[in-house]
Amino acid sequence: MRPFQFHSPQSASEAVSQHTQNKKTHYLGGGTNLLDLMKEDVERPDHIVEVADLPFKEITKNTSGGVSLGAMVSNTHTANNPLVKENYPLLSMAILAAATEQIRNMATNGGNLLQRTRCPYFYETSMPCNKREPGTGCGALTGVNSKHAIFGWSESCVATHPSDMSVALAALDATVTVQNQEGESRTIPFSEFHRLPGDEPEKDTNLNTGELITAIDLPKSAYPKHYYYLKVRERSSYAFALVSAAVGLQIENNTITKAGLALGKVAHKPWKLDKVEKYLVGKKATKETYEAAADLALQGAKPLDQNEYKIELAKKTLVRALLQATSRS
């Protein structure tokens, strides 16, 4: 047991102020990831700032006609909220595909975005990992990497992002609101929230030091009818995806008028398929269209020694998700 200080601030400003006093500080929401990392001696915080009781626990309509998800709302409450179920069923479906009910009951929306990779080299403290200890190397690069990235990786890190919720948020074009020590807020497009592993692979997001997530905002509902989240995994429960796909479609007279797409577990962040979204607009909602879209989606993929299978798996996952979304009525 490594000793640490513990604080329960009463406001966001107080939380951020306490966080910035020490570089080895972590925010604690539900603790479903942080506590595991502490038990494994991967994370060694000197200071923990408990934020689960801060007043960001509501899901409300926002000024843009969409919905604002409080950062401290649990994943379970979010997935089952009437506003979310009616207007953003893709998000609800993705959340309910994640982990177990017990974990979803504790995990917070803000914490879900900040969870760390499940790369075994990250968790095994005797192995090299630039994400855990910058400069030590990436053990997975030439090691066991069958579940690792095929997009966006570098020699410094080939890990993938584990979140299911985040894949749906990427497809839905969400934004993240954060607050700094001065009490000022800024909004980050979801596609810019997570980072690819460049010179600083230890950094998962583009948050500045101490910034606290207060809300996740969804634009006006675009895919309440044709949607699907498909998670392909080695077993049907309590397992992270090998590949996942979040799909939202608008279809009129069998023609696609709008699309929101993202792949999960193929990169260091949810992999937004902007080019494929544009390609689909104006096309007929057919299997042939979707197969061509999947080929486009996987262009530029760079498999590692042991994960070339992910290219074909991702194609088939995306096609199946698109077909399932199309058949919903």
GROMACS .gro file of C-alpha atoms in nm:
model
  329
    1MET     CA    1   0.000   0.000   0.000
    2ARG     CA    2   0.150   0.329  -0.109
    3PRO     CA    3   0.038   0.628   0.102
    4PHE     CA    4  -0.149   0.917  -0.062
    5GLN     CA    5  -0.343   1.227   0.035
    6PHE     CA    6  -0.719   1.225  -0.022
    7HIS     CA    7  -0.949   1.524  -0.068
    8SER     CA    8  -1.322   1.562  -0.138
    9PRO     CA    9  -1.369   1.915  -0.277
   10GLN     CA   10  -1.706   2.086  -0.277
   11SER     CA   11  -1.674   2.260  -0.614
   12ALA     CA   12  -1.511   2.214  -0.952
   13SER     CA   13  -1.279   2.511  -0.893
   14GLU     CA   14  -1.164   2.364  -0.563
   15ALA     CA   15  -1.107   2.026  -0.728
   16VAL     CA   16  -0.895   2.176  -1.006
   17SER     CA   17  -0.700   2.386  -0.756
   18GLN     CA   18  -0.617   2.080  -0.549
   19HIS     CA   19  -0.521   1.883  -0.860
   20THR     CA   20  -0.272   2.142  -0.983
   21GLN     CA   21  -0.083   2.147  -0.652
   22ASN     CA   22   0.080   1.812  -0.724
   23LYS     CA   23   0.182   1.653  -1.054
   24LYS     CA   24   0.106   1.301  -0.925
   25THR     CA   25  -0.260   1.375  -0.864
   26HIS     CA   26  -0.557   1.182  -0.999
   27TYR     CA   27  -0.925   1.260  -1.007
   28LEU     CA   28  -1.139   0.978  -0.866
   29GLY     CA   29  -1.489   0.922  -1.002
   30GLY     CA   30  -1.623   0.568  -0.975
   31GLY     CA   31  -1.274   0.423  -0.939
   32THR     CA   32  -1.341   0.129  -1.169
   33ASN     CA   33  -1.012   0.180  -1.354
   34LEU     CA   34  -0.793   0.386  -1.120
   35LEU     CA   35  -0.825   0.152  -0.823
   36ASP     CA   36  -0.730  -0.147  -1.037
   37LEU     CA   37  -0.423   0.039  -1.160
   38MET     CA   38  -0.325   0.128  -0.806
   39LYS     CA   39  -0.362  -0.233  -0.694
   40GLU     CA   40  -0.135  -0.343  -0.979
   41ASP     CA   41   0.116  -0.068  -0.883
   42VAL     CA   42   0.084   0.083  -1.231
   43GLU     CA   43  -0.048   0.415  -1.099
   44ARG     CA   44   0.120   0.556  -0.790
   45PRO     CA   45  -0.059   0.881  -0.705
   46ASP     CA   46   0.056   1.103  -0.422
   47HIS     CA   47  -0.278   1.279  -0.414
   48ILE     CA   48  -0.635   1.174  -0.501
   49VAL     CA   49  -0.913   1.426  -0.555
   50GLU     CA   50  -1.255   1.262  -0.526
   51VAL     CA   51  -1.499   1.427  -0.770
   52ALA     CA   52  -1.792   1.185  -0.786
   53ASP     CA   53  -2.006   1.404  -0.558
   54LEU     CA   54  -1.958   1.725  -0.755
   55PRO     CA   55  -2.281   1.870  -0.898
   56PHE     CA   56  -2.249   1.735  -1.253
   57LYS     CA   57  -2.504   1.459  -1.210
   58GLU     CA   58  -2.781   1.554  -1.448
   59ILE     CA   59  -2.879   1.477  -1.806
   60THR     CA   60  -3.059   1.772  -1.960
   61LYS     CA   61  -3.150   1.924  -2.294
   62ASN     CA   62  -2.890   2.174  -2.414
   63THR     CA   63  -2.921   2.500  -2.607
   64SER     CA   64  -2.833   2.340  -2.942
   65GLY     CA   65  -3.133   2.109  -2.932
   66GLY     CA   66  -2.924   1.817  -2.814
   67VAL     CA   67  -2.851   1.669  -2.474
   68SER     CA   68  -2.587   1.743  -2.209
   69LEU     CA   69  -2.454   1.448  -2.008
   70GLY     CA   70  -2.318   1.538  -1.666
   71ALA     CA   71  -1.965   1.404  -1.621
   72MET     CA   72  -2.047   1.247  -1.284
   73VAL     CA   73  -2.357   1.061  -1.401
   74SER     CA   74  -2.304   0.686  -1.394
   75ASN     CA   75  -2.288   0.487  -1.715
   76THR     CA   76  -2.594   0.289  -1.607
   77HIS     CA   77  -2.807   0.598  -1.551
   78THR     CA   78  -2.691   0.743  -1.882
   79ALA     CA   79  -2.774   0.432  -2.082
   80ASN     CA   80  -3.121   0.409  -1.927
   81ASN     CA   81  -3.209   0.778  -1.926
   82PRO     CA   82  -3.526   0.844  -2.134
   83LEU     CA   83  -3.367   1.132  -2.326
   84VAL     CA   84  -3.072   0.914  -2.423
   85LYS     CA   85  -3.275   0.603  -2.504
   86GLU     CA   86  -3.518   0.795  -2.723
   87ASN     CA   87  -3.278   1.027  -2.904
   88TYR     CA   88  -2.938   0.854  -2.887
   89PRO     CA   89  -3.007   0.480  -2.874
   90LEU     CA   90  -2.665   0.417  -3.031
   91LEU     CA   91  -2.499   0.557  -2.720
   92SER     CA   92  -2.722   0.354  -2.492
   93MET     CA   93  -2.644   0.038  -2.689
   94ALA     CA   94  -2.268   0.099  -2.673
   95ILE     CA   95  -2.268   0.164  -2.299
   96LEU     CA   96  -2.471  -0.151  -2.227
   97ALA     CA   97  -2.219  -0.355  -2.429
   98ALA     CA   98  -1.941  -0.250  -2.192
   99ALA     CA   99  -1.808  -0.435  -1.888
  100THR     CA  100  -2.065  -0.564  -1.637
  101GLU     CA  101  -2.370  -0.411  -1.474
  102GLN     CA  102  -2.183  -0.369  -1.147
  103ILE     CA  103  -1.903  -0.174  -1.315
  104ARG     CA  104  -2.147   0.039  -1.516
  105ASN     CA  105  -2.327   0.125  -1.192
  106MET     CA  106  -2.008   0.280  -1.055
  107ALA     CA  107  -1.831   0.414  -1.364
  108THR     CA  108  -1.888   0.782  -1.446
  109ASN     CA  109  -1.922   0.940  -1.790
  110GLY     CA  110  -1.615   1.154  -1.743
  111GLY     CA  111  -1.412   0.864  -1.609
  112ASN     CA  112  -1.512   0.643  -1.900
  113LEU     CA  113  -1.339   0.882  -2.140
  114LEU     CA  114  -1.022   0.881  -1.928
  115GLN     CA  115  -0.978   0.508  -1.875
  116ARG     CA  116  -0.632   0.376  -1.961
  117THR     CA  117  -0.541   0.113  -2.215
  118ARG     CA  118  -0.566  -0.254  -2.121
  119CYS     CA  119  -0.242  -0.339  -2.301
  120PRO     CA  120  -0.078  -0.617  -2.092
  121TYR     CA  121   0.263  -0.450  -2.124
  122PHE     CA  122   0.115  -0.140  -1.960
  123TYR     CA  123  -0.018  -0.346  -1.670
  124GLU     CA  124   0.294  -0.560  -1.622
  125THR     CA  125   0.541  -0.339  -1.436
  126SER     CA  126   0.837  -0.563  -1.516
  127MET     CA  127   0.794  -0.503  -1.891
  128PRO     CA  128   0.895  -0.194  -2.093
  129CYS     CA  129   0.612   0.052  -2.162
  130ASN     CA  130   0.649   0.412  -2.276
  131LYS     CA  131   0.297   0.487  -2.159
  132ARG     CA  132   0.375   0.377  -1.804
  133GLU     CA  133   0.743   0.480  -1.797
  134PRO     CA  134   0.839   0.712  -2.085
  135GLY     CA  135   1.165   0.620  -2.250
  136THR     CA  136   1.163   0.249  -2.161
  137GLY     CA  137   1.032   0.134  -2.499
  138CYS     CA  138   0.719  -0.043  -2.622
  139GLY     CA  139   0.716  -0.412  -2.537
  140ALA     CA  140   0.417  -0.482  -2.760
  141LEU     CA  141   0.582  -0.339  -3.073
  142THR     CA  142   0.775  -0.662  -3.132
  143GLY     CA  143   0.605  -0.872  -2.865
  144VAL     CA  144   0.255  -1.014  -2.829
  145ASN     CA  145   0.045  -0.764  -3.025
  146SER     CA  146  -0.250  -0.956  -3.168
  147LYS     CA  147  -0.501  -0.720  -3.002
  148HIS     CA  148  -0.322  -0.397  -3.073
  149ALA     CA  149  -0.357  -0.103  -3.313
  150ILE     CA  150  -0.372  -0.108  -3.692
  151PHE     CA  151  -0.415   0.270  -3.727
  152GLY     CA  152  -0.231   0.567  -3.585
  153TRP     CA  153   0.035   0.378  -3.392
  154SER     CA  154   0.399   0.473  -3.366
  155GLU     CA  155   0.712   0.295  -3.252
  156SER     CA  156   0.658   0.452  -2.912
  157CYS     CA  157   0.318   0.287  -2.853
  158VAL     CA  158   0.083   0.044  -3.030
  159ALA     CA  159  -0.189   0.026  -2.763
  160THR     CA  160  -0.561   0.075  -2.825
  161HIS     CA  161  -0.828   0.273  -2.640
  162PRO     CA  162  -1.067   0.042  -2.451
  163SER     CA  163  -1.388   0.248  -2.423
  164ASP     CA  164  -1.712   0.138  -2.592
  165MET     CA  165  -1.893   0.457  -2.495
  166SER     CA  166  -1.627   0.670  -2.662
  167VAL     CA  167  -1.671   0.495  -2.998
  168ALA     CA  168  -2.039   0.590  -3.001
  169LEU     CA  169  -1.960   0.946  -2.891
  170ALA     CA  170  -1.717   0.978  -3.181
  171ALA     CA  171  -1.982   0.861  -3.428
  172LEU     CA  172  -2.233   1.106  -3.277
  173ASP     CA  173  -1.995   1.406  -3.304
  174ALA     CA  174  -2.006   1.481  -2.932
  175THR     CA  175  -1.809   1.756  -2.759
  176VAL     CA  176  -1.647   1.757  -2.415
  177THR     CA  177  -1.667   2.054  -2.177
  178VAL     CA  178  -1.384   2.099  -1.928
  179GLN     CA  179  -1.306   2.353  -1.656
  180ASN     CA  180  -0.969   2.493  -1.552
  181GLN     CA  181  -0.838   2.641  -1.227
  182GLU     CA  182  -0.962   2.989  -1.312
  183GLY     CA  183  -1.316   2.859  -1.346
  184GLU     CA  184  -1.306   2.903  -1.722
  185SER     CA  185  -1.463   2.641  -1.948
  186ARG     CA  186  -1.361   2.525  -2.293
  187THR     CA  187  -1.519   2.284  -2.537
  188ILE     CA  188  -1.322   2.012  -2.712
  189PRO     CA  189  -1.458   1.831  -3.022
  190PHE     CA  190  -1.459   1.461  -2.946
  191SER     CA  191  -1.235   1.385  -3.243
  192GLU     CA  192  -0.968   1.606  -3.080
  193PHE     CA  193  -1.010   1.488  -2.721
  194HIS     CA  194  -0.793   1.175  -2.734
  195ARG     CA  195  -0.438   1.173  -2.869
  196LEU     CA  196  -0.239   0.945  -3.093
  197PRO     CA  197   0.097   0.830  -2.951
  198GLY     CA  198   0.353   1.079  -3.073
  199ASP     CA  199   0.641   1.223  -2.872
  200GLU     CA  200   0.445   1.188  -2.547
  201PRO     CA  201   0.279   0.844  -2.552
  202GLU     CA  202   0.210   0.868  -2.180
  203LYS     CA  203  -0.058   1.131  -2.255
  204ASP     CA  204  -0.394   0.986  -2.355
  205THR     CA  205  -0.584   1.313  -2.404
  206ASN     CA  206  -0.540   1.678  -2.492
  207LEU     CA  207  -0.650   1.793  -2.148
  208ASN     CA  208  -0.430   2.056  -1.986
  209THR     CA  209  -0.295   1.993  -1.636
  210GLY     CA  210  -0.576   1.980  -1.383
  211GLU     CA  211  -0.862   2.034  -1.626
  212LEU     CA  212  -1.180   1.863  -1.510
  213ILE     CA  213  -1.446   1.718  -1.739
  214THR     CA  214  -1.783   1.863  -1.642
  215ALA     CA  215  -2.010   1.756  -1.931
  216ILE     CA  216  -2.037   1.572  -2.260
  217ASP     CA  217  -2.266   1.741  -2.511
  218LEU     CA  218  -2.447   1.568  -2.793
  219PRO     CA  219  -2.577   1.759  -3.096
  220LYS     CA  220  -2.940   1.742  -3.204
  221SER     CA  221  -3.042   1.381  -3.252
  222ALA     CA  222  -2.960   1.255  -3.602
  223TYR     CA  223  -2.984   0.876  -3.575
  224PRO     CA  224  -3.278   0.776  -3.354
  225LYS     CA  225  -3.398   0.512  -3.600
  226HIS     CA  226  -3.111   0.354  -3.793
  227TYR     CA  227  -2.823   0.272  -3.559
  228TYR     CA  228  -2.616  -0.018  -3.431
  229TYR     CA  229  -2.320  -0.085  -3.206
  230LEU     CA  230  -2.141  -0.410  -3.281
  231LYS     CA  231  -1.875  -0.537  -3.045
  232VAL     CA  232  -1.673  -0.838  -3.158
  233ARG     CA  233  -1.495  -1.008  -2.871
  234GLU     CA  234  -1.354  -1.341  -2.762
  235ARG     CA  235  -1.639  -1.411  -2.521
  236SER     CA  236  -1.989  -1.267  -2.486
  237SER     CA  237  -1.948  -1.089  -2.152
  238TYR     CA  238  -1.687  -0.911  -1.943
  239ALA     CA  239  -1.444  -0.884  -2.232
  240PHE     CA  240  -1.297  -0.593  -2.425
  241ALA     CA  241  -1.355  -0.576  -2.798
  242LEU     CA  242  -1.119  -0.707  -3.061
  243VAL     CA  243  -1.292  -0.464  -3.297
  244SER     CA  244  -1.612  -0.262  -3.259
  245ALA     CA  245  -1.820  -0.039  -3.485
  246ALA     CA  246  -2.065   0.241  -3.402
  247VAL     CA  247  -2.302   0.325  -3.686
  248GLY     CA  248  -2.572   0.589  -3.725
  249LEU     CA  249  -2.761   0.643  -4.052
  250GLN     CA  250  -3.031   0.865  -4.194
  251ILE     CA  251  -3.208   0.687  -4.480
  252GLU     CA  252  -3.477   0.820  -4.712
  253ASN     CA  253  -3.620   0.607  -4.994
  254ASN     CA  254  -3.334   0.360  -4.946
  255THR     CA  255  -3.079   0.640  -4.998
  256ILE     CA  256  -2.837   0.744  -4.724
  257THR     CA  257  -2.861   1.116  -4.647
  258LYS     CA  258  -2.630   1.129  -4.344
  259ALA     CA  259  -2.393   0.894  -4.162
  260GLY     CA  260  -2.197   0.885  -3.838
  261LEU     CA  261  -1.936   0.610  -3.812
  262ALA     CA  262  -1.647   0.510  -3.589
  263LEU     CA  263  -1.439   0.200  -3.521
  264GLY     CA  264  -1.311   0.094  -3.180
  265LYS     CA  265  -1.002  -0.101  -3.066
  266VAL     CA  266  -0.813  -0.029  -3.388
  267ALA     CA  267  -0.619   0.275  -3.266
  268HIS     CA  268  -0.504   0.476  -2.965
  269LYS     CA  269  -0.835   0.663  -2.985
  270PRO     CA  270  -1.183   0.599  -3.128
  271TRP     CA  271  -1.128   0.592  -3.504
  272LYS     CA  272  -1.371   0.835  -3.667
  273LEU     CA  273  -1.449   0.746  -4.031
  274ASP     CA  274  -1.496   1.092  -4.182
  275LYS     CA  275  -1.418   0.989  -4.542
  276VAL     CA  276  -1.656   0.696  -4.525
  277GLU     CA  277  -1.934   0.915  -4.387
  278LYS     CA  278  -1.898   1.147  -4.686
  279TYR     CA  279  -1.876   0.854  -4.927
  280LEU     CA  280  -2.203   0.706  -4.806
  281VAL     CA  281  -2.412   1.021  -4.853
  282GLY     CA  282  -2.625   0.982  -5.166
  283LYS     CA  283  -2.553   0.610  -5.198
  284LYS     CA  284  -2.811   0.333  -5.183
  285ALA     CA  285  -2.834   0.146  -4.855
  286THR     CA  286  -2.716  -0.190  -4.991
  287LYS     CA  287  -2.463  -0.453  -4.893
  288GLU     CA  288  -2.255  -0.367  -5.199
  289THR     CA  289  -2.238  -0.004  -5.089
  290TYR     CA  290  -2.136  -0.106  -4.740
  291GLU     CA  291  -1.866  -0.342  -4.861
  292ALA     CA  292  -1.715  -0.063  -5.069
  293ALA     CA  293  -1.738   0.166  -4.766
  294ALA     CA  294  -1.558  -0.092  -4.551
  295ASP     CA  295  -1.277  -0.119  -4.806
  296LEU     CA  296  -1.242   0.260  -4.793
  297ALA     CA  297  -1.247   0.258  -4.413
  298LEU     CA  298  -0.954   0.017  -4.389
  299GLN     CA  299  -0.733   0.191  -4.644
  300GLY     CA  300  -0.408   0.291  -4.478
  301ALA     CA  301  -0.429   0.028  -4.206
  302LYS     CA  302  -0.083  -0.086  -4.087
  303PRO     CA  303  -0.101  -0.421  -3.911
  304LEU     CA  304   0.162  -0.542  -3.669
  305ASP     CA  305   0.322  -0.887  -3.675
  306GLN     CA  306   0.026  -1.064  -3.517
  307ASN     CA  307  -0.287  -0.860  -3.593
  308GLU     CA  308  -0.330  -0.855  -3.970
  309TYR     CA  309  -0.658  -1.040  -3.913
  310LYS     CA  310  -0.800  -0.717  -3.771
  311ILE     CA  311  -0.822  -0.562  -4.118
  312GLU     CA  312  -1.067  -0.820  -4.249
  313LEU     CA  313  -1.241  -0.842  -3.912
  314ALA     CA  314  -1.294  -0.465  -3.906
  315LYS     CA  315  -1.436  -0.470  -4.258
  316LYS     CA  316  -1.684  -0.744  -4.176
  317THR     CA  317  -1.774  -0.577  -3.845
  318LEU     CA  318  -1.849  -0.248  -4.016
  319VAL     CA  319  -2.055  -0.409  -4.293
  320ARG     CA  320  -2.259  -0.609  -4.045
  321ALA     CA  321  -2.319  -0.303  -3.826
  322LEU     CA  322  -2.433  -0.102  -4.129
  323LEU     CA  323  -2.672  -0.378  -4.236
  324GLN     CA  324  -2.812  -0.409  -3.884
  325ALA     CA  325  -2.862  -0.031  -3.866
  326THR     CA  326  -3.037  -0.030  -4.203
  327SER     CA  327  -3.280  -0.306  -4.108
  328ARG     CA  328  -3.398  -0.126  -3.793
  329SER     CA  329  -3.738   0.037  -3.824
   0.00000   0.00000   0.00000
